[in-house]
Coordinates of C-alpha atoms in Angstrom, one line a residue:
X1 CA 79.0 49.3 95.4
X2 CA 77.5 46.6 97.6
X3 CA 79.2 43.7 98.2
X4 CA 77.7 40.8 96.0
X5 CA 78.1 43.9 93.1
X6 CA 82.0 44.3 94.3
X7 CA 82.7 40.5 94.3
X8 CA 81.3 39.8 90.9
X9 CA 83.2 42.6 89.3
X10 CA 86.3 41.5 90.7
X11 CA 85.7 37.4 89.5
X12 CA 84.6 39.2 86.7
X13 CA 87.6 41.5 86.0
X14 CA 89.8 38.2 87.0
X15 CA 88.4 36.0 84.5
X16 CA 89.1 38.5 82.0
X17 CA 92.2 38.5 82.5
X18 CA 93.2 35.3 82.8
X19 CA 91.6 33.8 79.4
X20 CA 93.6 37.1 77.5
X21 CA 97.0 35.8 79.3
X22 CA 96.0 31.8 78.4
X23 CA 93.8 31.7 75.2
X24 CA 95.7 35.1 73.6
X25 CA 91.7 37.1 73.7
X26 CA 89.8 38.0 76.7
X27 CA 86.0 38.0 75.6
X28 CA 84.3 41.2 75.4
X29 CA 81.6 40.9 78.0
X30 CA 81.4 39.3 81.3
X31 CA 78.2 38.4 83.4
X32 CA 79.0 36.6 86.8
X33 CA 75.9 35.5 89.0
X34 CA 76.2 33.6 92.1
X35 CA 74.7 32.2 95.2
X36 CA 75.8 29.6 98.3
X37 CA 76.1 27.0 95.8
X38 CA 77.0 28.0 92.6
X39 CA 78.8 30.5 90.9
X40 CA 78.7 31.3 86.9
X41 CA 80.6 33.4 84.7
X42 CA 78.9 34.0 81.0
X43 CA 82.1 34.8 78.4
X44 CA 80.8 36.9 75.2
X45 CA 82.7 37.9 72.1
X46 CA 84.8 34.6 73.3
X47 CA 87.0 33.5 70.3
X48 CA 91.0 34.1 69.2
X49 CA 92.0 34.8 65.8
X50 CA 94.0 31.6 65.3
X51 CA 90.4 29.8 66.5
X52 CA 88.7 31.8 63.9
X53 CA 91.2 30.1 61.1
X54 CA 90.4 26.9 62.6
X55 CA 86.6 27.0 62.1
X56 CA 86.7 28.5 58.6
X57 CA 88.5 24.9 57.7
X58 CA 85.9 22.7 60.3
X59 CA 88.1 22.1 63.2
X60 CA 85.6 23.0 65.7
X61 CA 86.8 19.8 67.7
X62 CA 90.5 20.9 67.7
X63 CA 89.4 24.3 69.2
X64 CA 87.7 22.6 71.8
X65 CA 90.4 20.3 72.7
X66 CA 92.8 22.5 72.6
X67 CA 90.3 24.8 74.8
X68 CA 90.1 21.6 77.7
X69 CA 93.8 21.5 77.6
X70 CA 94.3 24.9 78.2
X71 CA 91.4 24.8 81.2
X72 CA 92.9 21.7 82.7
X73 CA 95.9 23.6 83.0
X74 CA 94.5 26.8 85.4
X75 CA 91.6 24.5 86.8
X76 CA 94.0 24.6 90.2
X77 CA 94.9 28.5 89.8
X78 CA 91.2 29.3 89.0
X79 CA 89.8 27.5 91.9
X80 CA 92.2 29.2 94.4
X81 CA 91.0 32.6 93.3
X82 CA 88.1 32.2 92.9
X83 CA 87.8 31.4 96.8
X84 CA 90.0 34.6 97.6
X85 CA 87.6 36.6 95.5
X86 CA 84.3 35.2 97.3
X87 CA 85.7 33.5 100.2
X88 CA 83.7 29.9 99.2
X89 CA 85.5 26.8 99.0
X90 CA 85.1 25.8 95.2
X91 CA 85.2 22.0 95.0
X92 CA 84.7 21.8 91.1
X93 CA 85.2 23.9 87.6
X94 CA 82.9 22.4 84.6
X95 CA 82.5 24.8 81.5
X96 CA 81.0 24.6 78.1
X97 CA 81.8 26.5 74.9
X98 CA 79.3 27.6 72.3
X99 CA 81.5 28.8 69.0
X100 CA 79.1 29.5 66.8
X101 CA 78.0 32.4 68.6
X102 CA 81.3 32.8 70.8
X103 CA 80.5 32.6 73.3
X104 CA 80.8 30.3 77.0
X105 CA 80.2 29.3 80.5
X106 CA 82.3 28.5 83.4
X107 CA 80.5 26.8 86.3
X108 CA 81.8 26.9 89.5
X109 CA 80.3 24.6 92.7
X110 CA 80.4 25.5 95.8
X111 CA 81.9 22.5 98.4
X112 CA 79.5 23.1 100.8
X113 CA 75.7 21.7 101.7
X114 CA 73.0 24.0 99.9
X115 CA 71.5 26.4 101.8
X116 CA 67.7 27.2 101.6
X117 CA 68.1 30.8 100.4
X118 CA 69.6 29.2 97.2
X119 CA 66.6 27.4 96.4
X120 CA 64.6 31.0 96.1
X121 CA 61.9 30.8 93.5
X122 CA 60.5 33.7 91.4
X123 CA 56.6 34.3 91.4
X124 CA 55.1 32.8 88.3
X125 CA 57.0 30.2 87.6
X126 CA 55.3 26.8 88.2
X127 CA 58.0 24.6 89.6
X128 CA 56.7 21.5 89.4
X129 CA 55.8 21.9 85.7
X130 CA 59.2 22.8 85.0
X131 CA 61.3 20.0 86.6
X132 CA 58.3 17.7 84.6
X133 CA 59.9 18.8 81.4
X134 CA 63.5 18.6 82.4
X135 CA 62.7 15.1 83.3
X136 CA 60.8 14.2 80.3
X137 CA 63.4 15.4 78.5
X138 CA 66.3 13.6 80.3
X139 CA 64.3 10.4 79.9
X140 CA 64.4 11.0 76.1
X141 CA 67.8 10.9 76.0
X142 CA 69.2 8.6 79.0
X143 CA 66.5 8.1 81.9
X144 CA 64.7 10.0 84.7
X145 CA 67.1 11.6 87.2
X146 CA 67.2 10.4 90.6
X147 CA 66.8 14.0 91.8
X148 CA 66.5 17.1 89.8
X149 CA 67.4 20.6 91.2
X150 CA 66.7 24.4 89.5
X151 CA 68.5 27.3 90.9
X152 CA 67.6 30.5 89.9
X153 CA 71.6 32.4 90.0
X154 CA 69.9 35.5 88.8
X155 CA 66.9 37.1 86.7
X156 CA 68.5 35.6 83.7
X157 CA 70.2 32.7 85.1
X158 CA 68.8 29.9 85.6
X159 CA 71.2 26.3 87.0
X160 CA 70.0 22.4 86.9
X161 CA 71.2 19.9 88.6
X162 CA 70.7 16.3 87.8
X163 CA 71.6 13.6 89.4
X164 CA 72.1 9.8 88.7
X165 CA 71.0 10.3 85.1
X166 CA 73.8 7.7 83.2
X167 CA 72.6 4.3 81.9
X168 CA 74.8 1.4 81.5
X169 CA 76.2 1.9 78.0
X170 CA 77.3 5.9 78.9
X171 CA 78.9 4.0 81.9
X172 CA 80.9 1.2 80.0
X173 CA 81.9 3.9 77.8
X174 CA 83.0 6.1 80.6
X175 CA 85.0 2.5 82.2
X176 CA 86.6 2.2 79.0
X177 CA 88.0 5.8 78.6
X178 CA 85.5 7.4 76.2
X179 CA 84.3 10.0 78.8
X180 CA 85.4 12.8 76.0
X181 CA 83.5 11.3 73.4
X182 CA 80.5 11.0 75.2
X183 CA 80.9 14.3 76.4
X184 CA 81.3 15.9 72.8
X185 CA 78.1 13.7 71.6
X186 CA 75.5 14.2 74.8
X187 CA 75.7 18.2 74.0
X188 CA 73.9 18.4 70.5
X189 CA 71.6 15.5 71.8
X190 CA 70.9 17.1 74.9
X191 CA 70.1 20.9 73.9
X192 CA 67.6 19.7 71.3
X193 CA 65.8 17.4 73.6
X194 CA 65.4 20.1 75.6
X195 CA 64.5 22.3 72.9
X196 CA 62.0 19.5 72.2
X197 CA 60.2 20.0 75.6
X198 CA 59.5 24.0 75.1
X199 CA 60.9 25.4 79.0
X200 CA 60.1 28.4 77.1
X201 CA 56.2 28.1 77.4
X202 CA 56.8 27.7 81.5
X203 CA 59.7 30.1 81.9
X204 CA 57.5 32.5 80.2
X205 CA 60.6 33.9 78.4
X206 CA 62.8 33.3 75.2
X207 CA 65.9 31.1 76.3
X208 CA 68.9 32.7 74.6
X209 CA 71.7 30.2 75.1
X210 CA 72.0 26.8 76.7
X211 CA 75.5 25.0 78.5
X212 CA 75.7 21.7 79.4
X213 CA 78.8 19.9 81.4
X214 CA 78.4 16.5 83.5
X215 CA 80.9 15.2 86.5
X216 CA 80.7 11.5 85.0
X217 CA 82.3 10.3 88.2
X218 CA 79.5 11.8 90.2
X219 CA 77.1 10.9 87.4
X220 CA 75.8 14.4 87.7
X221 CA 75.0 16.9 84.8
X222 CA 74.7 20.4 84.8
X223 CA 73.1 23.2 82.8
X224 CA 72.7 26.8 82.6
X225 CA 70.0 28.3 81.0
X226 CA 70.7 32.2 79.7
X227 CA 67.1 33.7 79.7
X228 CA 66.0 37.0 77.8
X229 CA 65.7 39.9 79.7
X230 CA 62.2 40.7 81.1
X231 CA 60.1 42.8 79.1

């Protein structure tokens, strides 16, 4: 096994674990891709029992506070690990949950500048029309981003970063301690902007699932694009 292969099946087998011995269930599936800046973990077949009761009666909210409780709690012990498993420095843990299909993301950045092999782009892919549409699409919603970044993690992975992308209401909302509530309502709004804008046609593949998290006190947003495999 080569070593990028070795260190995600170790984060992999770790992550694993650790949701079975916090959230009672390990998910079924896990796919780990990573670079210099940015490491991802895709959970499948992500969802307890006692979670299942609570969605048959439309707590979805209550599973996913209860979820950010329990993450807030092992943010430390998950960061530490996560740099004796791949030796990076890991300045930040966002993560998104998508219940309805059970499955989630964990996104781990990388405290360290980004390094030019990160910014690798696959043939085909026209990268100027793509961060055109992820900027339309953020103006929609909020405004143009002062910079906008796509990382390709893996053939199916794909990362954006945006930057400087809150306007002043999100902000007085965030100054007057509603940053969970903005959070909860930016999601839905968000993926069906960028449903809206069709990635698909310049990706030139189906997008299967989309996760979204933002550092509000960075006033950057993040999101993970799970691609179909190629054909």
């Amino acid at each position: 096994m080569n070593p990028e292969k070795q260190v995600q099946s170790e984060v992999g087998g770790y992550i694993s674990t650790l949701m079975r011995e916090h959230f009672g269930k390990g998910p079924t599936s896990v796919y780990v891709s990573l670079n210099s800046a940015f490491l991802t973990v895709h959970l499948r077949g992500f969802l307890a029992p006692m979670e299942k009761v609570l969605i048959k009666q439309n707590e979805q909210q209550r599973v996913l506070k209860t979820r950010d409780f329990l993450m807030n709690d092992i943010r430390e012990e998950l960061m530490e690990e996560l740099k004796k498993i791949t030796g990076l420095e890991i300045a930040e843990i966002r993560e998104d949950w998508n219940l309805n299909t059970e499955t989630g993301m964990i996104i781990a950045i990388v405290n360290q500048p980004i390094q030019e092999e990160s910014h690798i782009w696959p043939e085909g892919i026209n990268k100027e029309a793509l961060i055109n549409r992820i900027e339309k699409s953020s103006n929609n919603v909020e405004k143009v981003p002062g910079e906008t970044e796509v990382f390709w993690l893996s053939n199916r992975t794909v990362l954006i970063k945006r930057s400087k992308i809150l306007v002043g209401i999100e902000k007085e909302l965030i100054r007057n301690g509603f940053e969970e509530e903005l959070r909860i309502a930016k999601r839905p709004l968000e993926r069906k902007e960028f449903e809206s804008v069709k990635l698909e046609t310049v990706l030139k593949r189906k997008i299967l699932e989309s996760f979204f998290d933002w550092n509000f006190d960075t006033d950057v947003a993040y999101m993970v694009l799970i691609l179909e495999p190629e054909k």
